[in-house]
Amino acid sequence: MSTLDTLASQVPQELRVKLMQHFGIAKEYEKNPGMISITYYCLMYIANEALKLQKDKQFVSNVLDYLEATKRNNPNDEIIKSMVTGQTTIEELISVLVTETNEAEDDEHKTPEQLRLLMRKHYTVGGLADILSVFGSVKDDFITLGKIAKSRAVAIFRDLKSGAGSSGGPSSAIRPPDSTSDRTVSPEIPSKNPSTSFYNQTTSNKDVPFDVISQVQRLLRYANSALENEDIATTVHNCEQVLQLLQPYNH
């Protein structure tokens, strides 16, 4: 049993329904060493919620031990080291997932497997929106996105139970609304960080693996930081690495 599985088994009964979703997100991102920071902030959210309950101090202590161990084992992870960078990263990840779910919602013909994948992505968006609370007040756009995502996930779950998608034909329950005002849209995130606009421009390219996008995002942050410090050599070096990563996907 993994450490996360052990922690999940220790969740206070009062919080099981609320937090098991976030443990699921944490486990999913733990599979990719480059995304361990997402797992880190999932556990930080879980610790914060457990602290509010003020009952199972041992559980909270165990989660805090996990956080300390993760930080110690990833001393050079800028996303873990900087809460500001962590917030920006999770906001950008939500935006990427929202773009993907919007594209999937546009497809009127969904198989059960496609519906399950879409449901999981909606649940992830909702959970990540919750996690933003560890950084302070959550922006209204992301609160709204989280609520919509959770609602869609529940709706898709009900559709699957009722057999939606089993025939491969369209289902009125899973088609996107006719009114664009009701559609889930990616928020515009004001930021000096060039990676934000990069995401908005490139997420439609389905050929680029997410881990590559994540690496590009990180390099662009480094380049931006170096440029602000007038370190041109480092800026150029990071930008060259970005070009090397993206060149194979420049169709």
PDB file of C-alpha atoms in Angstrom:
ATOM      1  CA  MET A   1       0.000   0.000   0.000  1.00  0.00           C
ATOM      2  CA  SER A   2       1.385   3.409  -0.984  1.00  0.00           C
ATOM      3  CA  THR A   3       1.752   6.280   1.460  1.00  0.00           C
ATOM      4  CA  LEU A   4      -1.191   8.062  -0.145  1.00  0.00           C
ATOM      5  CA  ASP A   5      -3.340   4.937   0.153  1.00  0.00           C
ATOM      6  CA  THR A   6      -2.410   4.693   3.822  1.00  0.00           C
ATOM      7  CA  LEU A   7      -3.308   8.340   4.406  1.00  0.00           C
ATOM      8  CA  ALA A   8      -6.579   7.931   2.509  1.00  0.00           C
ATOM      9  CA  SER A   9      -7.531   5.035   4.776  1.00  0.00           C
ATOM     10  CA  GLN A  10      -7.007   7.318   7.793  1.00  0.00           C
ATOM     11  CA  VAL A  11      -9.325  10.136   6.674  1.00  0.00           C
ATOM     12  CA  PRO A  12     -11.800  11.030   9.452  1.00  0.00           C
ATOM     13  CA  GLN A  13     -15.251   9.666   8.680  1.00  0.00           C
ATOM     14  CA  GLU A  14     -16.746  13.157   8.622  1.00  0.00           C
ATOM     15  CA  LEU A  15     -14.426  14.139   5.767  1.00  0.00           C
ATOM     16  CA  ARG A  16     -14.369  10.990   3.657  1.00  0.00           C
ATOM     17  CA  VAL A  17     -16.996  12.118   1.163  1.00  0.00           C
ATOM     18  CA  LYS A  18     -15.409  15.542   0.806  1.00  0.00           C
ATOM     19  CA  LEU A  19     -11.737  14.567   0.594  1.00  0.00           C
ATOM     20  CA  MET A  20     -11.532  11.219  -1.200  1.00  0.00           C
ATOM     21  CA  GLN A  21     -11.879  13.028  -4.527  1.00  0.00           C
ATOM     22  CA  HIS A  22      -8.782  15.071  -3.719  1.00  0.00           C
ATOM     23  CA  PHE A  23      -6.848  11.965  -2.727  1.00  0.00           C
ATOM     24  CA  GLY A  24      -7.775  10.546  -6.127  1.00  0.00           C
ATOM     25  CA  ILE A  25      -6.372  13.616  -7.879  1.00  0.00           C
ATOM     26  CA  ALA A  26      -3.232  13.443  -5.735  1.00  0.00           C
ATOM     27  CA  LYS A  27      -2.650   9.789  -6.656  1.00  0.00           C
ATOM     28  CA  GLU A  28      -3.165  10.472 -10.355  1.00  0.00           C
ATOM     29  CA  TYR A  29      -0.537  13.215 -10.467  1.00  0.00           C
ATOM     30  CA  GLU A  30       1.851  11.320  -8.206  1.00  0.00           C
ATOM     31  CA  LYS A  31       2.323   8.864 -11.095  1.00  0.00           C
ATOM     32  CA  ASN A  32       4.194  11.591 -12.992  1.00  0.00           C
ATOM     33  CA  PRO A  33       7.299  12.762 -11.078  1.00  0.00           C
ATOM     34  CA  GLY A  34       7.168  16.056 -12.954  1.00  0.00           C
ATOM     35  CA  MET A  35       3.717  16.763 -11.514  1.00  0.00           C
ATOM     36  CA  ILE A  36       4.417  15.884  -7.875  1.00  0.00           C
ATOM     37  CA  SER A  37       3.752  19.530  -6.996  1.00  0.00           C
ATOM     38  CA  ILE A  38       0.051  19.027  -7.792  1.00  0.00           C
ATOM     39  CA  THR A  39      -0.015  16.098  -5.379  1.00  0.00           C
ATOM     40  CA  TYR A  40       1.738  18.298  -2.821  1.00  0.00           C
ATOM     41  CA  TYR A  41      -0.942  20.988  -2.946  1.00  0.00           C
ATOM     42  CA  CYS A  42      -3.730  18.395  -2.922  1.00  0.00           C
ATOM     43  CA  LEU A  43      -2.359  17.136   0.387  1.00  0.00           C
ATOM     44  CA  MET A  44      -1.976  20.684   1.686  1.00  0.00           C
ATOM     45  CA  TYR A  45      -5.675  21.246   0.995  1.00  0.00           C
ATOM     46  CA  ILE A  46      -6.541  17.975   2.727  1.00  0.00           C
ATOM     47  CA  ALA A  47      -4.491  18.998   5.776  1.00  0.00           C
ATOM     48  CA  ASN A  48      -6.210  22.395   5.908  1.00  0.00           C
ATOM     49  CA  GLU A  49      -9.665  20.830   5.757  1.00  0.00           C
ATOM     50  CA  ALA A  50      -8.784  18.299   8.444  1.00  0.00           C
ATOM     51  CA  LEU A  51      -7.427  21.070  10.676  1.00  0.00           C
ATOM     52  CA  LYS A  52     -10.781  22.841  10.469  1.00  0.00           C
ATOM     53  CA  LEU A  53     -12.420  19.741  11.910  1.00  0.00           C
ATOM     54  CA  GLN A  54      -9.985  19.721  14.850  1.00  0.00           C
ATOM     55  CA  LYS A  55     -10.577  16.085  15.700  1.00  0.00           C
ATOM     56  CA  ASP A  56      -8.037  13.639  14.314  1.00  0.00           C
ATOM     57  CA  LYS A  57      -4.703  15.285  15.108  1.00  0.00           C
ATOM     58  CA  GLN A  58      -2.759  12.150  14.198  1.00  0.00           C
ATOM     59  CA  PHE A  59      -4.160  12.186  10.661  1.00  0.00           C
ATOM     60  CA  VAL A  60      -3.190  15.835  10.244  1.00  0.00           C
ATOM     61  CA  SER A  61       0.274  15.087  11.601  1.00  0.00           C
ATOM     62  CA  ASN A  62       0.705  12.236   9.112  1.00  0.00           C
ATOM     63  CA  VAL A  63      -0.326  14.460   6.201  1.00  0.00           C
ATOM     64  CA  LEU A  64       2.074  17.181   7.331  1.00  0.00           C
ATOM     65  CA  ASP A  65       4.845  14.583   7.507  1.00  0.00           C
ATOM     66  CA  TYR A  66       4.061  13.645   3.898  1.00  0.00           C
ATOM     67  CA  LEU A  67       4.250  17.303   2.864  1.00  0.00           C
ATOM     68  CA  GLU A  68       7.599  17.769   4.577  1.00  0.00           C
ATOM     69  CA  ALA A  69       8.983  14.608   2.998  1.00  0.00           C
ATOM     70  CA  THR A  70       7.784  15.703  -0.449  1.00  0.00           C
ATOM     71  CA  LYS A  71       9.393  19.112  -0.050  1.00  0.00           C
ATOM     72  CA  ARG A  72      12.611  17.532   1.204  1.00  0.00           C
ATOM     73  CA  ASN A  73      12.721  15.068  -1.696  1.00  0.00           C
ATOM     74  CA  ASN A  74      12.093  17.790  -4.294  1.00  0.00           C
ATOM     75  CA  PRO A  75      14.321  20.678  -3.168  1.00  0.00           C
ATOM     76  CA  ASN A  76      14.540  22.203  -6.649  1.00  0.00           C
ATOM     77  CA  ASP A  77      10.845  22.110  -7.511  1.00  0.00           C
ATOM     78  CA  GLU A  78       9.980  25.787  -7.993  1.00  0.00           C
ATOM     79  CA  ILE A  79       6.251  25.073  -7.868  1.00  0.00           C
ATOM     80  CA  ILE A  80       6.563  23.572  -4.395  1.00  0.00           C
ATOM     81  CA  LYS A  81       9.038  26.199  -3.209  1.00  0.00           C
ATOM     82  CA  SER A  82       6.864  29.149  -4.254  1.00  0.00           C
ATOM     83  CA  MET A  83       3.188  29.431  -3.311  1.00  0.00           C
ATOM     84  CA  VAL A  84       2.777  32.113  -5.980  1.00  0.00           C
ATOM     85  CA  THR A  85       4.129  29.773  -8.636  1.00  0.00           C
ATOM     86  CA  GLY A  86       1.985  26.970  -7.232  1.00  0.00           C
ATOM     87  CA  GLN A  87      -1.170  29.037  -7.543  1.00  0.00           C
ATOM     88  CA  THR A  88      -0.343  30.085 -11.099  1.00  0.00           C
ATOM     89  CA  THR A  89       0.433  26.507 -12.076  1.00  0.00           C
ATOM     90  CA  ILE A  90      -2.845  25.116 -10.758  1.00  0.00           C
ATOM     91  CA  GLU A  91      -4.844  27.933 -12.342  1.00  0.00           C
ATOM     92  CA  GLU A  92      -3.177  27.190 -15.671  1.00  0.00           C
ATOM     93  CA  LEU A  93      -3.792  23.464 -15.271  1.00  0.00           C
ATOM     94  CA  ILE A  94      -7.479  24.151 -14.648  1.00  0.00           C
ATOM     95  CA  SER A  95      -7.574  26.285 -17.794  1.00  0.00           C
ATOM     96  CA  VAL A  96      -5.995  23.483 -19.832  1.00  0.00           C
ATOM     97  CA  LEU A  97      -8.482  20.924 -18.530  1.00  0.00           C
ATOM     98  CA  VAL A  98     -11.423  23.264 -19.106  1.00  0.00           C
ATOM     99  CA  THR A  99     -10.328  23.741 -22.714  1.00  0.00           C
ATOM    100  CA  GLU A 100     -10.163  19.969 -23.144  1.00  0.00           C
ATOM    101  CA  THR A 101     -13.580  19.405 -21.577  1.00  0.00           C
ATOM    102  CA  ASN A 102     -15.108  22.131 -23.745  1.00  0.00           C
ATOM    103  CA  GLU A 103     -13.767  20.422 -26.852  1.00  0.00           C
ATOM    104  CA  ALA A 104     -15.082  17.066 -25.651  1.00  0.00           C
ATOM    105  CA  GLU A 105     -18.509  18.539 -24.882  1.00  0.00           C
ATOM    106  CA  ASP A 106     -18.728  19.739 -28.493  1.00  0.00           C
ATOM    107  CA  ASP A 107     -18.727  16.125 -29.675  1.00  0.00           C
ATOM    108  CA  GLU A 108     -22.366  15.038 -29.719  1.00  0.00           C
ATOM    109  CA  HIS A 109     -21.515  11.349 -30.169  1.00  0.00           C
ATOM    110  CA  LYS A 110     -19.738   9.987 -27.106  1.00  0.00           C
ATOM    111  CA  THR A 111     -18.968   6.408 -26.190  1.00  0.00           C
ATOM    112  CA  PRO A 112     -19.283   5.321 -22.547  1.00  0.00           C
ATOM    113  CA  GLU A 113     -15.489   5.371 -22.238  1.00  0.00           C
ATOM    114  CA  GLN A 114     -15.339   8.926 -23.584  1.00  0.00           C
ATOM    115  CA  LEU A 115     -18.023   9.929 -21.109  1.00  0.00           C
ATOM    116  CA  ARG A 116     -16.098   8.392 -18.227  1.00  0.00           C
ATOM    117  CA  LEU A 117     -12.943  10.251 -19.256  1.00  0.00           C
ATOM    118  CA  LEU A 118     -14.893  13.500 -19.542  1.00  0.00           C
ATOM    119  CA  MET A 119     -16.450  12.911 -16.128  1.00  0.00           C
ATOM    120  CA  ARG A 120     -13.021  12.363 -14.554  1.00  0.00           C
ATOM    121  CA  LYS A 121     -11.713  15.582 -16.093  1.00  0.00           C
ATOM    122  CA  HIS A 122     -14.690  17.528 -14.765  1.00  0.00           C
ATOM    123  CA  TYR A 123     -14.143  16.039 -11.304  1.00  0.00           C
ATOM    124  CA  THR A 124     -10.467  17.014 -11.512  1.00  0.00           C
ATOM    125  CA  VAL A 125     -11.328  20.603 -12.445  1.00  0.00           C
ATOM    126  CA  GLY A 126     -13.730  20.791  -9.512  1.00  0.00           C
ATOM    127  CA  GLY A 127     -11.159  19.361  -7.111  1.00  0.00           C
ATOM    128  CA  LEU A 128      -8.356  21.624  -8.318  1.00  0.00           C
ATOM    129  CA  ALA A 129     -10.633  24.643  -7.928  1.00  0.00           C
ATOM    130  CA  ASP A 130     -11.099  23.616  -4.279  1.00  0.00           C
ATOM    131  CA  ILE A 131      -7.339  23.332  -3.830  1.00  0.00           C
ATOM    132  CA  LEU A 132      -6.823  26.959  -4.881  1.00  0.00           C
ATOM    133  CA  SER A 133      -8.151  27.915  -1.441  1.00  0.00           C
ATOM    134  CA  VAL A 134      -4.766  27.025   0.095  1.00  0.00           C
ATOM    135  CA  PHE A 135      -3.357  30.153  -1.568  1.00  0.00           C
ATOM    136  CA  GLY A 136      -5.988  32.500  -0.129  1.00  0.00           C
ATOM    137  CA  SER A 137      -9.152  33.886  -1.686  1.00  0.00           C
ATOM    138  CA  VAL A 138     -10.108  32.041  -4.863  1.00  0.00           C
ATOM    139  CA  LYS A 139     -10.869  34.161  -7.926  1.00  0.00           C
ATOM    140  CA  ASP A 140     -14.545  34.243  -8.854  1.00  0.00           C
ATOM    141  CA  ASP A 141     -13.848  32.749 -12.297  1.00  0.00           C
ATOM    142  CA  PHE A 142     -12.348  29.644 -10.749  1.00  0.00           C
ATOM    143  CA  ILE A 143     -15.080  29.294  -8.139  1.00  0.00           C
ATOM    144  CA  THR A 144     -17.590  29.297 -10.989  1.00  0.00           C
ATOM    145  CA  LEU A 145     -15.558  26.837 -13.042  1.00  0.00           C
ATOM    146  CA  GLY A 146     -15.340  24.482 -10.078  1.00  0.00           C
ATOM    147  CA  LYS A 147     -19.093  24.541  -9.488  1.00  0.00           C
ATOM    148  CA  ILE A 148     -19.898  23.984 -13.160  1.00  0.00           C
ATOM    149  CA  ALA A 149     -17.376  21.155 -13.440  1.00  0.00           C
ATOM    150  CA  LYS A 150     -18.752  19.322 -10.408  1.00  0.00           C
ATOM    151  CA  SER A 151     -22.293  19.725 -11.695  1.00  0.00           C
ATOM    152  CA  ARG A 152     -21.344  18.333 -15.110  1.00  0.00           C
ATOM    153  CA  ALA A 153     -19.476  15.419 -13.530  1.00  0.00           C
ATOM    154  CA  VAL A 154     -22.554  14.449 -11.524  1.00  0.00           C
ATOM    155  CA  ALA A 155     -24.777  14.822 -14.595  1.00  0.00           C
ATOM    156  CA  ILE A 156     -22.498  12.605 -16.683  1.00  0.00           C
ATOM    157  CA  PHE A 157     -22.389  10.015 -13.900  1.00  0.00           C
ATOM    158  CA  ARG A 158     -26.184   9.886 -13.948  1.00  0.00           C
ATOM    159  CA  ASP A 159     -26.176   9.637 -17.739  1.00  0.00           C
ATOM    160  CA  LEU A 160     -23.798   6.688 -17.581  1.00  0.00           C
ATOM    161  CA  LYS A 161     -26.009   4.944 -15.050  1.00  0.00           C
ATOM    162  CA  SER A 162     -28.982   5.429 -17.351  1.00  0.00           C
ATOM    163  CA  GLY A 163     -27.070   4.031 -20.336  1.00  0.00           C
ATOM    164  CA  ALA A 164     -26.104   7.244 -22.134  1.00  0.00           C
ATOM    165  CA  GLY A 165     -23.556   6.725 -24.884  1.00  0.00           C
ATOM    166  CA  SER A 166     -24.135   2.979 -25.057  1.00  0.00           C
ATOM    167  CA  SER A 167     -25.496   3.207 -28.568  1.00  0.00           C
ATOM    168  CA  GLY A 168     -22.883   5.692 -29.733  1.00  0.00           C
ATOM    169  CA  GLY A 169     -25.616   8.151 -30.647  1.00  0.00           C
ATOM    170  CA  PRO A 170     -26.237  11.646 -29.328  1.00  0.00           C
ATOM    171  CA  SER A 171     -27.866  12.134 -25.965  1.00  0.00           C
ATOM    172  CA  SER A 172     -29.633  15.334 -25.048  1.00  0.00           C
ATOM    173  CA  ALA A 173     -28.354  14.943 -21.501  1.00  0.00           C
ATOM    174  CA  ILE A 174     -24.732  15.117 -22.546  1.00  0.00           C
ATOM    175  CA  ARG A 175     -24.862  17.632 -25.358  1.00  0.00           C
ATOM    176  CA  PRO A 176     -23.521  21.109 -24.654  1.00  0.00           C
ATOM    177  CA  PRO A 177     -26.168  23.804 -24.080  1.00  0.00           C
ATOM    178  CA  ASP A 178     -27.354  25.733 -27.119  1.00  0.00           C
ATOM    179  CA  SER A 179     -26.733  29.040 -25.392  1.00  0.00           C
ATOM    180  CA  THR A 180     -23.059  29.966 -25.291  1.00  0.00           C
ATOM    181  CA  SER A 181     -23.685  31.919 -22.113  1.00  0.00           C
ATOM    182  CA  ASP A 182     -24.168  28.607 -20.308  1.00  0.00           C
ATOM    183  CA  ARG A 183     -21.027  27.005 -21.667  1.00  0.00           C
ATOM    184  CA  THR A 184     -17.986  26.348 -19.522  1.00  0.00           C
ATOM    185  CA  VAL A 185     -15.235  28.648 -20.754  1.00  0.00           C
ATOM    186  CA  SER A 186     -11.616  29.066 -19.826  1.00  0.00           C
ATOM    187  CA  PRO A 187     -11.112  32.200 -17.717  1.00  0.00           C
ATOM    188  CA  GLU A 188      -8.752  34.925 -18.771  1.00  0.00           C
ATOM    189  CA  ILE A 189      -6.027  34.927 -16.156  1.00  0.00           C
ATOM    190  CA  PRO A 190      -4.257  38.279 -15.771  1.00  0.00           C
ATOM    191  CA  SER A 191      -0.578  37.545 -15.330  1.00  0.00           C
ATOM    192  CA  LYS A 192       2.850  38.735 -16.331  1.00  0.00           C
ATOM    193  CA  ASN A 193       3.689  35.089 -16.868  1.00  0.00           C
ATOM    194  CA  PRO A 194       3.973  34.354 -20.613  1.00  0.00           C
ATOM    195  CA  SER A 195       3.030  30.728 -20.025  1.00  0.00           C
ATOM    196  CA  THR A 196      -0.596  31.769 -19.478  1.00  0.00           C
ATOM    197  CA  SER A 197      -1.022  33.097 -22.993  1.00  0.00           C
ATOM    198  CA  PHE A 198       1.025  30.174 -24.285  1.00  0.00           C
ATOM    199  CA  TYR A 199      -1.523  27.753 -22.880  1.00  0.00           C
ATOM    200  CA  ASN A 200      -4.399  29.654 -24.417  1.00  0.00           C
ATOM    201  CA  GLN A 201      -2.738  29.479 -27.812  1.00  0.00           C
ATOM    202  CA  THR A 202      -1.618  25.864 -27.812  1.00  0.00           C
ATOM    203  CA  THR A 203      -4.051  23.715 -25.873  1.00  0.00           C
ATOM    204  CA  SER A 204      -6.020  23.026 -29.034  1.00  0.00           C
ATOM    205  CA  ASN A 205      -3.058  21.042 -30.354  1.00  0.00           C
ATOM    206  CA  LYS A 206      -3.925  17.573 -29.129  1.00  0.00           C
ATOM    207  CA  ASP A 207      -0.611  16.143 -30.352  1.00  0.00           C
ATOM    208  CA  VAL A 208       1.402  17.809 -27.592  1.00  0.00           C
ATOM    209  CA  PRO A 209       1.609  15.553 -24.505  1.00  0.00           C
ATOM    210  CA  PHE A 210       0.711  17.238 -21.244  1.00  0.00           C
ATOM    211  CA  ASP A 211       4.111  16.524 -19.698  1.00  0.00           C
ATOM    212  CA  VAL A 212       5.733  18.442 -22.575  1.00  0.00           C
ATOM    213  CA  ILE A 213       3.347  21.350 -22.050  1.00  0.00           C
ATOM    214  CA  SER A 214       4.194  21.268 -18.346  1.00  0.00           C
ATOM    215  CA  GLN A 215       7.934  21.420 -19.070  1.00  0.00           C
ATOM    216  CA  VAL A 216       7.434  24.288 -21.515  1.00  0.00           C
ATOM    217  CA  GLN A 217       5.342  26.143 -18.964  1.00  0.00           C
ATOM    218  CA  ARG A 218       8.071  25.801 -16.361  1.00  0.00           C
ATOM    219  CA  LEU A 219      10.823  26.907 -18.753  1.00  0.00           C
ATOM    220  CA  LEU A 220       8.832  29.969 -19.740  1.00  0.00           C
ATOM    221  CA  ARG A 221       8.457  30.894 -16.089  1.00  0.00           C
ATOM    222  CA  TYR A 222      12.205  30.604 -15.652  1.00  0.00           C
ATOM    223  CA  ALA A 223      12.786  32.677 -18.786  1.00  0.00           C
ATOM    224  CA  ASN A 224      10.408  35.365 -17.567  1.00  0.00           C
ATOM    225  CA  SER A 225      12.110  35.480 -14.175  1.00  0.00           C
ATOM    226  CA  ALA A 226      15.546  35.710 -15.788  1.00  0.00           C
ATOM    227  CA  LEU A 227      14.377  38.494 -18.093  1.00  0.00           C
ATOM    228  CA  GLU A 228      13.049  40.499 -15.154  1.00  0.00           C
ATOM    229  CA  ASN A 229      16.548  40.218 -13.647  1.00  0.00           C
ATOM    230  CA  GLU A 230      18.103  41.238 -16.993  1.00  0.00           C
ATOM    231  CA  ASP A 231      19.824  37.862 -17.286  1.00  0.00           C
ATOM    232  CA  ILE A 232      19.647  37.644 -21.068  1.00  0.00           C
ATOM    233  CA  ALA A 233      21.837  34.540 -21.406  1.00  0.00           C
ATOM    234  CA  THR A 234      19.573  32.469 -19.136  1.00  0.00           C
ATOM    235  CA  THR A 235      16.467  33.838 -20.850  1.00  0.00           C
ATOM    236  CA  VAL A 236      17.770  32.826 -24.275  1.00  0.00           C
ATOM    237  CA  HIS A 237      18.854  29.400 -22.997  1.00  0.00           C
ATOM    238  CA  ASN A 238      15.391  28.649 -21.585  1.00  0.00           C
ATOM    239  CA  CYS A 239      13.653  29.858 -24.732  1.00  0.00           C
ATOM    240  CA  GLU A 240      15.904  27.668 -26.876  1.00  0.00           C
ATOM    241  CA  GLN A 241      14.920  24.670 -24.744  1.00  0.00           C
ATOM    242  CA  VAL A 242      11.253  25.543 -25.267  1.00  0.00           C
ATOM    243  CA  LEU A 243      11.756  25.601 -29.034  1.00  0.00           C
ATOM    244  CA  GLN A 244      13.509  22.234 -28.929  1.00  0.00           C
ATOM    245  CA  LEU A 245      10.641  20.703 -26.962  1.00  0.00           C
ATOM    246  CA  LEU A 246       7.940  22.070 -29.267  1.00  0.00           C
ATOM    247  CA  GLN A 247       9.646  21.653 -32.638  1.00  0.00           C
ATOM    248  CA  PRO A 248       8.502  18.014 -33.126  1.00  0.00           C
ATOM    249  CA  TYR A 249       4.871  19.133 -32.731  1.00  0.00           C
ATOM    250  CA  ASN A 250       5.040  22.159 -35.032  1.00  0.00           C
ATOM    251  CA  HIS A 251       2.940  20.683 -37.849  1.00  0.00           C
TER     252      HIS A 251
END
